[in-house]
Amino acid sequence: AASALFRTPLLRYFTATGCIDVSAKEITKAVGKGFSIGIVVDGIAGIFRNNHDDEVVAIKDRKGLAKLALRTGTPLVAAYSVGNTEVFRAGFDPWGGMEWL
């Protein structure tokens, strides 16, 4: 989860479900303890770049996860969930203001 989630009232209770901060430090610590980590690579940016008609994956400039996997010797398993725009609706922001916030 994004670092801001852990500072947000009510939402920070996601930690009880096993969510951790997606910082390299926290991921490295969890992998070192033998945990498997699931990450949505496009993260918050993916929410704001999608709209109902188009399903866009925002991973072009997101290389940190691959670098971290190489550094820690952790295998990566790629997965993609089809139909996210049908299940989850987000307001489309063509100017990028919400992502900037």
Short mmCIF file of C-alpha atoms in Angstrom, two decimals:
data_model
loop_
_atom_site.label_atom_id
_atom_site.label_comp_id
_atom_site.label_asym_id
_atom_site.label_seq_id
_atom_site.Cartn_x
_atom_site.Cartn_y
_atom_site.Cartn_z
CA ALA A 1 0.00 0.00 0.00
CA ALA A 2 1.12 3.57 -0.56
CA SER A 3 2.77 5.22 2.44
CA ALA A 4 -0.09 7.73 2.69
CA LEU A 5 -2.53 4.89 3.41
CA PHE A 6 -0.88 4.24 6.76
CA ARG A 7 -1.33 7.87 7.81
CA THR A 8 -5.00 8.08 6.79
CA PRO A 9 -7.61 7.58 9.53
CA LEU A 10 -9.70 4.42 9.04
CA LEU A 11 -7.72 3.33 5.97
CA ARG A 12 -4.64 2.62 8.06
CA TYR A 13 -6.46 -0.39 9.51
CA PHE A 14 -5.55 -2.21 6.30
CA THR A 15 -2.35 -3.08 8.15
CA ALA A 16 -4.41 -5.62 10.08
CA THR A 17 -4.92 -7.51 6.80
CA GLY A 18 -1.18 -7.83 6.24
CA CYS A 19 -0.67 -4.80 3.98
CA ILE A 20 2.77 -3.24 4.16
CA ASP A 21 4.27 -0.02 2.87
CA VAL A 22 5.57 -0.43 -0.70
CA SER A 23 8.89 1.20 0.10
CA ALA A 24 11.98 -0.78 -0.93
CA LYS A 25 12.99 -1.04 2.74
CA GLU A 26 9.70 -2.65 3.83
CA ILE A 27 9.52 -4.98 0.82
CA THR A 28 13.11 -6.12 1.36
CA LYS A 29 12.38 -6.76 5.03
CA ALA A 30 9.24 -8.81 4.24
CA VAL A 31 10.97 -10.86 1.52
CA GLY A 32 13.88 -11.47 3.90
CA LYS A 33 11.40 -12.97 6.38
CA GLY A 34 10.14 -15.33 3.67
CA PHE A 35 6.87 -13.61 2.85
CA SER A 36 5.45 -13.56 -0.68
CA ILE A 37 4.57 -10.06 -1.83
CA GLY A 38 1.76 -9.08 -4.20
CA ILE A 39 2.03 -5.64 -5.79
CA VAL A 40 -0.17 -3.79 -8.26
CA VAL A 41 2.63 -2.23 -10.28
CA ASP A 42 0.71 0.66 -11.82
CA GLY A 43 -0.63 1.60 -8.37
CA ILE A 44 -2.46 4.88 -7.92
CA ALA A 45 -1.39 6.11 -11.36
CA GLY A 46 -3.32 3.21 -12.89
CA ILE A 47 -6.52 4.39 -11.25
CA PHE A 48 -6.30 7.84 -12.82
CA ARG A 49 -5.13 6.78 -16.28
CA ASN A 50 -8.00 4.37 -16.89
CA ASN A 51 -11.49 5.19 -18.00
CA HIS A 52 -14.52 3.03 -18.75
CA ASP A 53 -13.69 2.62 -22.44
CA ASP A 54 -9.94 1.98 -22.24
CA GLU A 55 -7.93 -0.28 -19.97
CA VAL A 56 -4.42 1.15 -19.63
CA VAL A 57 -1.48 -0.37 -17.76
CA ALA A 58 0.88 2.31 -16.43
CA ILE A 59 4.17 0.43 -16.03
CA LYS A 60 6.49 1.97 -18.63
CA ASP A 61 8.40 4.14 -16.14
CA ARG A 62 8.11 1.75 -13.18
CA LYS A 63 11.35 -0.22 -13.06
CA GLY A 64 11.97 -0.13 -9.31
CA LEU A 65 10.23 -3.43 -8.63
CA ALA A 66 12.36 -5.28 -11.21
CA LYS A 67 15.53 -3.70 -9.79
CA LEU A 68 14.52 -4.70 -6.27
CA ALA A 69 13.83 -8.29 -7.39
CA LEU A 70 17.26 -8.50 -9.00
CA ARG A 71 18.93 -7.05 -5.92
CA THR A 72 17.21 -9.46 -3.51
CA GLY A 73 17.18 -12.52 -5.80
CA THR A 74 13.39 -12.71 -5.58
CA PRO A 75 11.52 -14.23 -8.54
CA LEU A 76 8.79 -12.17 -10.20
CA VAL A 77 5.51 -13.66 -11.36
CA ALA A 78 3.67 -11.41 -13.79
CA ALA A 79 -0.12 -11.34 -13.64
CA TYR A 80 -2.76 -9.11 -15.15
CA SER A 81 -6.36 -8.71 -14.08
CA VAL A 82 -8.65 -8.15 -17.05
CA GLY A 83 -11.81 -6.10 -16.69
CA ASN A 84 -10.84 -3.75 -13.87
CA THR A 85 -12.58 -0.86 -15.61
CA GLU A 86 -15.82 -2.87 -15.56
CA VAL A 87 -15.67 -3.54 -11.82
CA PHE A 88 -14.20 -0.34 -10.43
CA ARG A 89 -15.24 3.11 -11.56
CA ALA A 90 -13.05 6.14 -11.01
CA GLY A 91 -13.67 9.67 -12.18
CA PHE A 92 -11.72 10.34 -15.35
CA ASP A 93 -9.36 13.29 -14.98
CA PRO A 94 -8.01 14.24 -18.44
CA TRP A 95 -5.76 16.98 -16.99
CA GLY A 96 -3.91 14.81 -14.44
CA GLY A 97 -4.78 17.03 -11.46
CA MET A 98 -5.85 14.19 -9.15
CA GLU A 99 -2.70 12.20 -9.87
CA TRP A 100 -0.59 15.29 -9.16
CA LEU A 101 -2.25 15.66 -5.74
#
